[in-house]
Coordinates of C-alpha atoms and ligand atoms in Angstrom, one line a residue:
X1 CA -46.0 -85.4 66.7
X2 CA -47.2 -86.5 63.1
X3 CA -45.0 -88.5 60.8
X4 CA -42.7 -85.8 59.0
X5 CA -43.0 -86.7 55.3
X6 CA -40.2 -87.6 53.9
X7 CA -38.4 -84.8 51.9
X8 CA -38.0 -86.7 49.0
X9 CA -41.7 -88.0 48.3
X10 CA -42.7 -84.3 47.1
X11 CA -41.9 -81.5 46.1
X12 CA -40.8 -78.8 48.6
X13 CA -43.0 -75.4 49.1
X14 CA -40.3 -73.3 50.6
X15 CA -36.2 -73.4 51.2
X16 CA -34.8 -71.0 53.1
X17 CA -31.2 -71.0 52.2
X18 CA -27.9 -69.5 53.7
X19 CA -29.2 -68.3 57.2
X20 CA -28.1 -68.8 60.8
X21 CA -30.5 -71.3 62.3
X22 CA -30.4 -70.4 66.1
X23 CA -32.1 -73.6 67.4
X24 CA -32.9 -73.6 71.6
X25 CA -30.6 -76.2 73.4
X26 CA -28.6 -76.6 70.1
X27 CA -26.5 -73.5 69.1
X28 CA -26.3 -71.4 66.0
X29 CA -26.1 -74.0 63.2
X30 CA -25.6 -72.6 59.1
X31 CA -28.1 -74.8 57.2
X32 CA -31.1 -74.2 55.1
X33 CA -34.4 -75.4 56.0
X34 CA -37.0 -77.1 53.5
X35 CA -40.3 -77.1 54.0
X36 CA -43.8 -78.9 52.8
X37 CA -47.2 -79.2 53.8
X38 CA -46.6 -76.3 56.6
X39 CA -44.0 -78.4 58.2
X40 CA -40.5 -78.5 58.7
X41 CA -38.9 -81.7 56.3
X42 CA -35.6 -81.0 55.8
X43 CA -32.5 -79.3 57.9
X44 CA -29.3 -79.7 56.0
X45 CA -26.5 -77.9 55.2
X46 CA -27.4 -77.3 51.5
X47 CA -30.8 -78.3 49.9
X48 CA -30.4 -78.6 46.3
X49 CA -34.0 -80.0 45.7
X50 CA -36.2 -77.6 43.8
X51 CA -39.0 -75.7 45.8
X52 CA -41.7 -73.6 44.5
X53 CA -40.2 -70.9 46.2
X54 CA -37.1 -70.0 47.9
X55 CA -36.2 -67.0 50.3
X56 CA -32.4 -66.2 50.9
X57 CA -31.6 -65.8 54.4
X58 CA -27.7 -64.8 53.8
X59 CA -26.2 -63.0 56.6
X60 CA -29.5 -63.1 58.7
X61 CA -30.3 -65.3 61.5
X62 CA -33.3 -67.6 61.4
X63 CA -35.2 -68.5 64.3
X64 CA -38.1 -70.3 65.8
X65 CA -41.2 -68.7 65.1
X66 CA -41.8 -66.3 68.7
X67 CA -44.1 -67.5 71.3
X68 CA -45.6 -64.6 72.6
X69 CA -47.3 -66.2 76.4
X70 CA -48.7 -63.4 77.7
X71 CA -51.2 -60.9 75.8
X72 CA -54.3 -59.7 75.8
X73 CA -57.0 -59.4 73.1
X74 CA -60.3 -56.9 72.3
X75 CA -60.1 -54.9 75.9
X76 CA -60.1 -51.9 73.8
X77 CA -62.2 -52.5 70.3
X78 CA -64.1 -55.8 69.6
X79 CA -62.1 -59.4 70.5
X80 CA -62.5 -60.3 66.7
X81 CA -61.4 -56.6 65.2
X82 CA -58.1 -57.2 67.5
X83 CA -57.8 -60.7 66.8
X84 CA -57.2 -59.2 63.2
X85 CA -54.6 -55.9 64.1
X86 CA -53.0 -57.0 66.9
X87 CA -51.5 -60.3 65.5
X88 CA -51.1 -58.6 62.0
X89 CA -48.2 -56.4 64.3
X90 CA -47.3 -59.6 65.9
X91 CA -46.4 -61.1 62.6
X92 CA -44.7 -58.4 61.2
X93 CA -42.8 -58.5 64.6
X94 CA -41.5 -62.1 64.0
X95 CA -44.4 -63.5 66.6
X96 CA -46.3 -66.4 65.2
X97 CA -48.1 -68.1 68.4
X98 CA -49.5 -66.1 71.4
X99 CA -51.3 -66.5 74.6
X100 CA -54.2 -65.0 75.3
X101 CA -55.6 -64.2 78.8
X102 CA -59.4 -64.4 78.3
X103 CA -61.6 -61.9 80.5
X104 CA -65.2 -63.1 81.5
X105 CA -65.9 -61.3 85.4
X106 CA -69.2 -63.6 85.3
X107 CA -70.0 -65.4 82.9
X108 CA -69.4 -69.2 82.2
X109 CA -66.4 -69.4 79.8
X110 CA -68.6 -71.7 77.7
X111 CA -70.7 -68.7 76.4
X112 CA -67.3 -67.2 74.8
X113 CA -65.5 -69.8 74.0
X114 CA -66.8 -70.7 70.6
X115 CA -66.9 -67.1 69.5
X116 CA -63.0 -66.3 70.6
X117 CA -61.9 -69.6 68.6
X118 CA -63.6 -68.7 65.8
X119 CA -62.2 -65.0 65.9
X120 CA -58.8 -66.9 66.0
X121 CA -59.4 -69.5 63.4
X122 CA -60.6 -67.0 60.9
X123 CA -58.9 -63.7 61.7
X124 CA -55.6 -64.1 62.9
X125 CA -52.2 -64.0 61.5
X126 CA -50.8 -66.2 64.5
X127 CA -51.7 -69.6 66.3
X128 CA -53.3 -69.3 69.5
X129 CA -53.4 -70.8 73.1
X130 CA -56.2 -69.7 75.5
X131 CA -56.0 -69.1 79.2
X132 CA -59.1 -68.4 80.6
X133 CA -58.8 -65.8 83.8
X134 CA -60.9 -67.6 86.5
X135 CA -62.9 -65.2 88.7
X136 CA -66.2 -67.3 90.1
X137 CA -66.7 -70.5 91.6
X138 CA -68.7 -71.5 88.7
X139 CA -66.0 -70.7 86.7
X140 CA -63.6 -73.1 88.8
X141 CA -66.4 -76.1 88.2
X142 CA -66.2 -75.7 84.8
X143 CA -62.2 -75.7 84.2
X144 CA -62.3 -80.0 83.5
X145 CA -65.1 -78.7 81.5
X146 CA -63.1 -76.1 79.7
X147 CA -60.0 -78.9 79.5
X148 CA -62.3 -81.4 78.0
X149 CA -64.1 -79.3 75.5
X150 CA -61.4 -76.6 74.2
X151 CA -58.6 -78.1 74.5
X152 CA -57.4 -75.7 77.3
X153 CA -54.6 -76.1 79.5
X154 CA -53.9 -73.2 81.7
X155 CA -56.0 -70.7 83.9
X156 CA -55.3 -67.4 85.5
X157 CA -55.6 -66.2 88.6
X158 CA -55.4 -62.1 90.0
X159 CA -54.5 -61.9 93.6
X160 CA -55.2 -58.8 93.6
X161 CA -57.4 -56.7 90.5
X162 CA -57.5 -53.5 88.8
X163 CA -60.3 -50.8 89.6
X164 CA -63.1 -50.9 87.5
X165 CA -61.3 -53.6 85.3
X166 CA -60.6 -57.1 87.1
X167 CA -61.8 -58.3 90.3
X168 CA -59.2 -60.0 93.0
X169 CA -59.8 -63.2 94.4
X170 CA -59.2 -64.1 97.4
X171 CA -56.5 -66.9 98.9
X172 CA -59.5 -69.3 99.4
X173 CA -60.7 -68.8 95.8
X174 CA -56.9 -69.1 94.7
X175 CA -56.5 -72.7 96.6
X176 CA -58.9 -74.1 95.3
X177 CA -58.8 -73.3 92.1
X178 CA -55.2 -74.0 91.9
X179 CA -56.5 -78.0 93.4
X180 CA -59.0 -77.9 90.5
X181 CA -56.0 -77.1 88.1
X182 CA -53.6 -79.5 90.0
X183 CA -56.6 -82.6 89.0
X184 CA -56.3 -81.7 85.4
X185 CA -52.9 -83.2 85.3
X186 CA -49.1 -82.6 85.5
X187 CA -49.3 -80.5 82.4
X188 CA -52.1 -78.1 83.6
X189 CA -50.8 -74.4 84.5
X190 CA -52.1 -72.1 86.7
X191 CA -51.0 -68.3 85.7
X192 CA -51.0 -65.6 89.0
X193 CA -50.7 -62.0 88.7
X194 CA -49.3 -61.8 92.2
X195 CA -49.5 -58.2 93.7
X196 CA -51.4 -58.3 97.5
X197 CA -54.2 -55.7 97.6
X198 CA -54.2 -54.9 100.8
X199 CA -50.4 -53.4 100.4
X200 CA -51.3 -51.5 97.0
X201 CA -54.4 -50.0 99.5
X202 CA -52.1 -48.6 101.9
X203 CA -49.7 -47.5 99.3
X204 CA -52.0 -45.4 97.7
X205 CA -53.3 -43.5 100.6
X206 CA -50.0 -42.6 101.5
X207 CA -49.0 -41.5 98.1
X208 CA -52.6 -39.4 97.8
X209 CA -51.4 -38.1 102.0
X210 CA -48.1 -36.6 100.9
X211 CA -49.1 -35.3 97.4
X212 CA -47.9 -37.5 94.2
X213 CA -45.5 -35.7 91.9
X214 CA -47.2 -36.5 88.9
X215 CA -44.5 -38.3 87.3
X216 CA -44.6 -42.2 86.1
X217 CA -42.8 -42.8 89.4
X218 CA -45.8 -42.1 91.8
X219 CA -47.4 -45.2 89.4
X220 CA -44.3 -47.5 90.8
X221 CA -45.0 -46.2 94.5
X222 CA -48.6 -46.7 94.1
X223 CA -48.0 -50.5 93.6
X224 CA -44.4 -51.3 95.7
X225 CA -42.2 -54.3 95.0
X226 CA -43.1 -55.8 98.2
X227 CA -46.8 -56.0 97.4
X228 CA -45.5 -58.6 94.4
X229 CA -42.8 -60.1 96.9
X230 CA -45.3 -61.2 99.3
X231 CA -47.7 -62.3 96.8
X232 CA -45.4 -64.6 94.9
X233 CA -44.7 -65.7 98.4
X234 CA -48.4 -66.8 99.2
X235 CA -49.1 -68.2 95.8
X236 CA -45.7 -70.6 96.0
X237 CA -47.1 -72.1 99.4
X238 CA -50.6 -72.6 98.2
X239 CA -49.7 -74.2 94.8
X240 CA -47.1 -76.4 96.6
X241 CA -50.5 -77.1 98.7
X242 CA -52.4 -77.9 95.9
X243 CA -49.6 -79.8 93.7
X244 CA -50.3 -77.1 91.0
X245 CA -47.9 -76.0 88.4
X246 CA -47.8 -72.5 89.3
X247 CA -46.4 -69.7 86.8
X248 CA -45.7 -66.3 88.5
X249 CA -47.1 -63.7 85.4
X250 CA -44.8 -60.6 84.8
X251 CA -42.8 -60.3 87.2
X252 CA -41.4 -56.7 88.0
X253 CA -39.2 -56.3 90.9
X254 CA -35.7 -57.1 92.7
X255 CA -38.2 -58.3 95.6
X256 CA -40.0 -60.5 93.7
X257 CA -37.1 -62.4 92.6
X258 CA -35.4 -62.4 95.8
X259 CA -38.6 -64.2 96.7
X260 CA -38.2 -66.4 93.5
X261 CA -34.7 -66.8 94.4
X262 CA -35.7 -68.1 98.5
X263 CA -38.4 -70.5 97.1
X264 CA -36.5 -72.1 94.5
X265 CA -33.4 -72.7 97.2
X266 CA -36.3 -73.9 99.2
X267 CA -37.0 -76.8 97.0
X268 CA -40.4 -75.3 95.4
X269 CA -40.5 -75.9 91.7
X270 CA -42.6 -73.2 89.6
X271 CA -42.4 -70.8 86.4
X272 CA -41.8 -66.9 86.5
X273 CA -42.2 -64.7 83.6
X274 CA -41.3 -61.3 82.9
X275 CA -41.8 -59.1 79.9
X276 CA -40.2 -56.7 77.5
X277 CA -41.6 -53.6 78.5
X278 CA -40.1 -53.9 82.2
X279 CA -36.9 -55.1 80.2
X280 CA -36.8 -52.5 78.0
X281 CA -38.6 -49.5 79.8
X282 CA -38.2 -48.1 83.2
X283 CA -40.2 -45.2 85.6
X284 CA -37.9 -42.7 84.4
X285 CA -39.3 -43.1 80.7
X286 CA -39.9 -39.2 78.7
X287 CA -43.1 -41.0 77.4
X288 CA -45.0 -41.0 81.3
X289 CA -48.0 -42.0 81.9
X290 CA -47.9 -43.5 78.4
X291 CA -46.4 -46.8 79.7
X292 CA -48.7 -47.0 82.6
X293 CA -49.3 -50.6 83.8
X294 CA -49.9 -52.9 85.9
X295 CA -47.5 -53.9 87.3
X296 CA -45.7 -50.6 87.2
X297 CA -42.2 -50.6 85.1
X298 CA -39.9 -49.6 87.8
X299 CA -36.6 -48.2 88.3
X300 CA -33.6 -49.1 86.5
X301 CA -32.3 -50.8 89.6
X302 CA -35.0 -53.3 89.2
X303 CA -34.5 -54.1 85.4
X304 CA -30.8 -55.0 86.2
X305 CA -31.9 -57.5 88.8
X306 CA -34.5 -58.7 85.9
X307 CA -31.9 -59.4 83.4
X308 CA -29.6 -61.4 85.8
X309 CA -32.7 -63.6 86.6
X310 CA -33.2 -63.8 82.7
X311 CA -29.3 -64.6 82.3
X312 CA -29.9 -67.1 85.0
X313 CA -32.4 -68.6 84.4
X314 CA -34.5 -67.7 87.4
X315 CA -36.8 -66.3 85.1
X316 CA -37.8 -68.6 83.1
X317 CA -39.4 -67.3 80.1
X318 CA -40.7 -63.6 78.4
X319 CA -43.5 -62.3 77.1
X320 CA -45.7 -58.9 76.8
X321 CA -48.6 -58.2 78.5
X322 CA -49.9 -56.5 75.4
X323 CA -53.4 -54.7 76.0
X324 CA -53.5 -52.5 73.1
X325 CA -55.1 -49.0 73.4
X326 CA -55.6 -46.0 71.6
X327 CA -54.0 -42.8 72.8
X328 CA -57.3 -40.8 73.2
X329 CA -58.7 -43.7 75.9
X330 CA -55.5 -44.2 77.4
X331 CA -55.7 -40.6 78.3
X332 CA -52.2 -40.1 79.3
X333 CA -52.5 -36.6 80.3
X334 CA -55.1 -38.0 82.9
X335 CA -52.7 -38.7 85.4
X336 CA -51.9 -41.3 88.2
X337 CA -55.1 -42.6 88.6
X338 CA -57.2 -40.9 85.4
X339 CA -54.7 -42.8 82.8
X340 CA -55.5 -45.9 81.9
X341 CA -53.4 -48.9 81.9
X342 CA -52.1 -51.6 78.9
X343 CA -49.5 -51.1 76.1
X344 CA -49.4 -52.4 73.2
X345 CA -46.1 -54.5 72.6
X346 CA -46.4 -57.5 70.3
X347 CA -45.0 -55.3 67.6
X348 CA -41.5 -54.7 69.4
X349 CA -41.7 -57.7 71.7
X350 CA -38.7 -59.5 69.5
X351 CA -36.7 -56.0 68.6
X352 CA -36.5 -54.8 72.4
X353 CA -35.5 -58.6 73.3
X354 CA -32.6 -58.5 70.6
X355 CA -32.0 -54.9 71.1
X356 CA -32.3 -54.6 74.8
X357 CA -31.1 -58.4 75.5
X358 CA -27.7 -57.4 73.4
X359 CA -26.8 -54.0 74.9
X360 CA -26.7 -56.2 78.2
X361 CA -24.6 -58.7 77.0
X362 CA -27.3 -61.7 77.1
X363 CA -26.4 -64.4 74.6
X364 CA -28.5 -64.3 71.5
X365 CA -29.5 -68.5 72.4
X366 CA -30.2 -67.3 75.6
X367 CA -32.4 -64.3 74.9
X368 CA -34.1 -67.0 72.1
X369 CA -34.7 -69.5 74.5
X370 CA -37.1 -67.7 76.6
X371 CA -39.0 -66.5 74.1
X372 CA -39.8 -69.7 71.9
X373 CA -39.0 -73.4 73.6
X374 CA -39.6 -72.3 77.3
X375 CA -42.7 -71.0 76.9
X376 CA -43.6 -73.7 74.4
X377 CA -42.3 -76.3 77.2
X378 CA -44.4 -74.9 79.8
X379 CA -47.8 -74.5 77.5
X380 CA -47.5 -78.1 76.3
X381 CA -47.0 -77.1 72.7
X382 CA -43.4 -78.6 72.2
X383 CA -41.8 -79.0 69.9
X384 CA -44.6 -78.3 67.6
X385 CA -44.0 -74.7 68.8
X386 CA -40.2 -73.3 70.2
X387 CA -37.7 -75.0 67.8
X388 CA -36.8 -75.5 64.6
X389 CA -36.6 -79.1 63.8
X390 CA -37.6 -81.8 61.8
X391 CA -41.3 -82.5 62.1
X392 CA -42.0 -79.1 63.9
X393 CA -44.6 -76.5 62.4
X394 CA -42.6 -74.2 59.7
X395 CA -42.7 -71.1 61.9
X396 CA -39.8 -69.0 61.6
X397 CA -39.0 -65.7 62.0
X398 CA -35.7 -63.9 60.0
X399 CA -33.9 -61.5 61.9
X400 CA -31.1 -58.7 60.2
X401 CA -29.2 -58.4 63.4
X402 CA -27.9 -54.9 62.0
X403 CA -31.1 -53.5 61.5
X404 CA -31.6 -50.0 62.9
X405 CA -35.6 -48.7 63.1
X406 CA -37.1 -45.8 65.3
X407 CA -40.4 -47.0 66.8
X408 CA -43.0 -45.4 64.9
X409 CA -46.9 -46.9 65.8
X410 CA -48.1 -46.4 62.3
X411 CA -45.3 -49.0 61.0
X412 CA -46.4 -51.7 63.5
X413 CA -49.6 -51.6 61.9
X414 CA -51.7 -52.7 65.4
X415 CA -54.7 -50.7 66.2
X416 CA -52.8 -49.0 68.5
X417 CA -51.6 -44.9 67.5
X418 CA -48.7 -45.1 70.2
X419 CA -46.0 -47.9 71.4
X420 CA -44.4 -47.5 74.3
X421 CA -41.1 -47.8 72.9
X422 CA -42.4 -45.0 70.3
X423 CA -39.2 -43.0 69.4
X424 CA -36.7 -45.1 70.7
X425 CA -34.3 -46.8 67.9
X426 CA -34.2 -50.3 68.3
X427 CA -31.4 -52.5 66.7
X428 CA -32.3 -56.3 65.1
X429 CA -35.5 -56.2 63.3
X430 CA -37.2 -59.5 61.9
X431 CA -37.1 -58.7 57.6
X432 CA -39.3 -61.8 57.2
X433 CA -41.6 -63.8 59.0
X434 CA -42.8 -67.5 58.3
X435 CA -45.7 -69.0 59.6
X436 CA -47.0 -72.5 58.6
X437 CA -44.6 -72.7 55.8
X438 CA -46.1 -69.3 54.3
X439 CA -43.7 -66.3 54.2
X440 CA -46.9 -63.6 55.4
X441 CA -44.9 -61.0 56.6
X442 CA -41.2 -59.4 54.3
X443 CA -39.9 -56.2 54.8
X444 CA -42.6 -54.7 56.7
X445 CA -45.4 -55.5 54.7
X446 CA -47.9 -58.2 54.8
X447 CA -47.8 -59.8 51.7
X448 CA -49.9 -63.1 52.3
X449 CA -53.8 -64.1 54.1
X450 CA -53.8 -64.7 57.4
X451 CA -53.4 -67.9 58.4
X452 CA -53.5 -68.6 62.0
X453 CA -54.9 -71.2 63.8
X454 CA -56.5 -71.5 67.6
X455 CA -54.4 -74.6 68.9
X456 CA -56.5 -76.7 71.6
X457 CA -54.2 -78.6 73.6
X458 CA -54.4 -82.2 75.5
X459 CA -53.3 -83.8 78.2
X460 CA -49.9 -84.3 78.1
X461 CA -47.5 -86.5 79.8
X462 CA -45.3 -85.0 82.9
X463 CA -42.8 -83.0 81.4
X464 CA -39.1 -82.3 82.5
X465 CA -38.5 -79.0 83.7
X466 CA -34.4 -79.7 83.3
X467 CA -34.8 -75.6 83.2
X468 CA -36.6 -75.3 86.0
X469 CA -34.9 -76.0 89.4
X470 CA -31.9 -74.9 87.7
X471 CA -32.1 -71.1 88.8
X472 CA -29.0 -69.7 90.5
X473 CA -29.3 -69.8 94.2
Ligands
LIG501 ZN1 -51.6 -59.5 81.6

């Protein structure tokens, strides 16, 4: 990390006095926090230097800046158009870094890759990590290539595809690309959207045999919990194979983490996300085939084993899985198999956490924790990213606690003209958020230029996963 500059050689940009800092492996701390040159310079508990500007944070809590792991950009309108709205309702939801699954079935990454950093250097409200989804062997030959030349760090893998979207690979194609990730180094991460095909086949056919119901249900039968089970089972034993640093993608189910649980007692050492919408939304949602995808939000059975594997840290950290649509092509009214899948959820990501998180009686550090230093642990951006401390980038987003808001789509200002929460009142809200010592985002409103940055990433020395083995048995 680069020299912090001392507080006292200039003038500070911004203080933000009064709050609640809620700092990850620290507590809730009351102290302001000065800021110059984009950084944080000064935590204390009153900052009586003159800044150029000030915000008062009294009675809200301030915390790191959200890291958003898991989303997806431009699978609806261009990749630079969404690199624009979608983290414009990212920032105004108290997100200010994301990671963004990149999607090129054939093509070498290195035709892209200059195009998507640009579209986040110049258009986006939020900093930006890439993970390229691997697909080809080329594609595998060229990940020390994409390591070397882009700074990236992490690569996905889909056991098993979407029709007509994303192609599977096969356990071959999964091994060794997870050795090619392993030779990058300890820091390298391999993402897997573990759901066995073969399973989701069968499942389907027996669904279309005995006559779906039409309800979002059929969508959870049509992609069981075992399907993700056995999958997260076959991608433990083949990165413990490889020596890879796997990280289980969005995980739905009871089954799954049953098989999180078993493979942890086991002695295997990995990452497993989930997300807000399976935290927040279940099959029996009034909005339907609305909140179609993949994999399917499932009964409320399965959310309640999610947030004890959140509370115990057998899930390790939280994201969203945004893939922002439009209404009119996600066709909701089309059905089981017509609808499309992908919501759009970088807007509410941090109000369903507090919200949802709170109603079940998660500690705000933990529900914090997840969302900002864990992922920024496992993606090699800490503490740049995931804290607030001296020397770490100014990110911050300021929560009122108290704040009640119905979900509307046209005040999360994505391209999107639904949310899957749409309706629902949510309570905790950010009022302000912070990014790179620039308050871009108050009340609401956007009120400063984008300012976002693509952040290419190096190798990094082993890290301690203190977090990691740690998951209840
Ligand atoms: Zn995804």
């Amino acid at each position: 990390m680069p020299q912090a500059p001392d507080p006292l050689d200039r003038p500070l940009d911004l203080v933000v006095r009064h709050g609640t800092l809620v700092i990850p492996g620290v507590g809730q701390v009351r102290a302001d926090v000065g800021v110059a040159g984009g950084k944080v310079v000064a935590l204390a508990e009153s900052i009586a230097q003159p800044a150029a500007e000030t915000y008062d944070a009294t009675g809200r809590m301030v915390l790191p800046g959200i890291f958003d792991p898991h989303t997806h950009i431009g699978n609806e309108l261009s990749y630079e158009s969404e690199a624009e709205t979608e983290t414009r309702a990212a920032i105004l939801g108290g997100v200010t870094t994301i990671g963004i699954f990149l999607r090129s079935l054939e093509d070498s990454y290195f035709d892209h890759l200059p195009a998507f950093r640009k579209a986040m250097d110049e258009r986006s409200y939020v900093d930006s990590v890439f993970h390229p989804q691997i697909f080809t062997e080329q594609q595998i030959e060229e990940i020390p290539g994409y390591a070397d030349q882009f700074g990236i760090r992490s690569f996905k893998f889909y056991m098993s595809g979407m029709p007509g979207i994303v192609k599977s690979v096969t356990d071959d194609v999964l091994l060794a690309g997870f050795r090619k990730v392993a030779a990058l180094g300890p820091d390298a991460v391999a993402c897997v959207h573990c759901e066995t095909g073969a399973l989701i086949d069968r499942a389907r056919q027996e669904l279309a045999a005995r006559k779906p119901t039409g309800t979002l249900a059929d969508w959870e039968d049509a992609h069981p919990a075992v399907a993700e089970a056995l999958a997260i089972q076959t991608a433990v034993y083949l990165a413990g194979i490889a020596g890879a640093h796997l990280y289980v993608v969005h995980l739905s189910s009871r089954q799954g983490l049953e098989v999180v649980r078993a493979a942890r007692r086991a002695g295997a050492r990995f990452t497993v996300e989930t997300t807000t919408p399976y935290l927040g939304i279940n099959s029996l949602d009034p909005n339907g085939f609305l909140v179609k995808m993949v994999p399917p939000v499932r009964t409320p059975e399965h959310q309640v084993a999610l947030w004890e594997g959140f509370l115990d840290g057998a899930i390790n950290t939280v994201g969203t899985d945004n893939t922002s649509r439009g209404r009119a092509s996600k066709r909701p009214e089309a059905g089981l198999h017509g609808s499309r899948p992908g919501l759009p959820a970088l807007g509410t990501h941090l109000p369903a956490l507090l919200h949802y998180g709170r109603l079940r009686g998660i500690p705000l550090e933990v529900l914090i924790e997840r969302a900002t230093r864990s992922p920024a642990q496992v993606y090699g951006i800490y503490p740049q990213k995931g804290t607030i401390a001296v020397g770490s980038d100014a990110d911050l987003a300021i929560v009122d606690l108290e704040l009640e808001r119905v979900v509307r789509a046209e005040d999360l200002k994505g391209m999107s003209d639904f949310s899957p929460f749409e309706g629902k009142t949510l309570r905790g809200w950010p009022v302000a958020t912070i990014k790179a010592g620039k308050i871009i985002a108050r009340d609401g409103k956007i009120v400063a230029p984008a300012n976002g940055r693509y952040l290419p990433r190096g190798p990094a020395p082993a890290r301690q996963f203190e977090w990691f083995g740690r998951a209840a048995a």
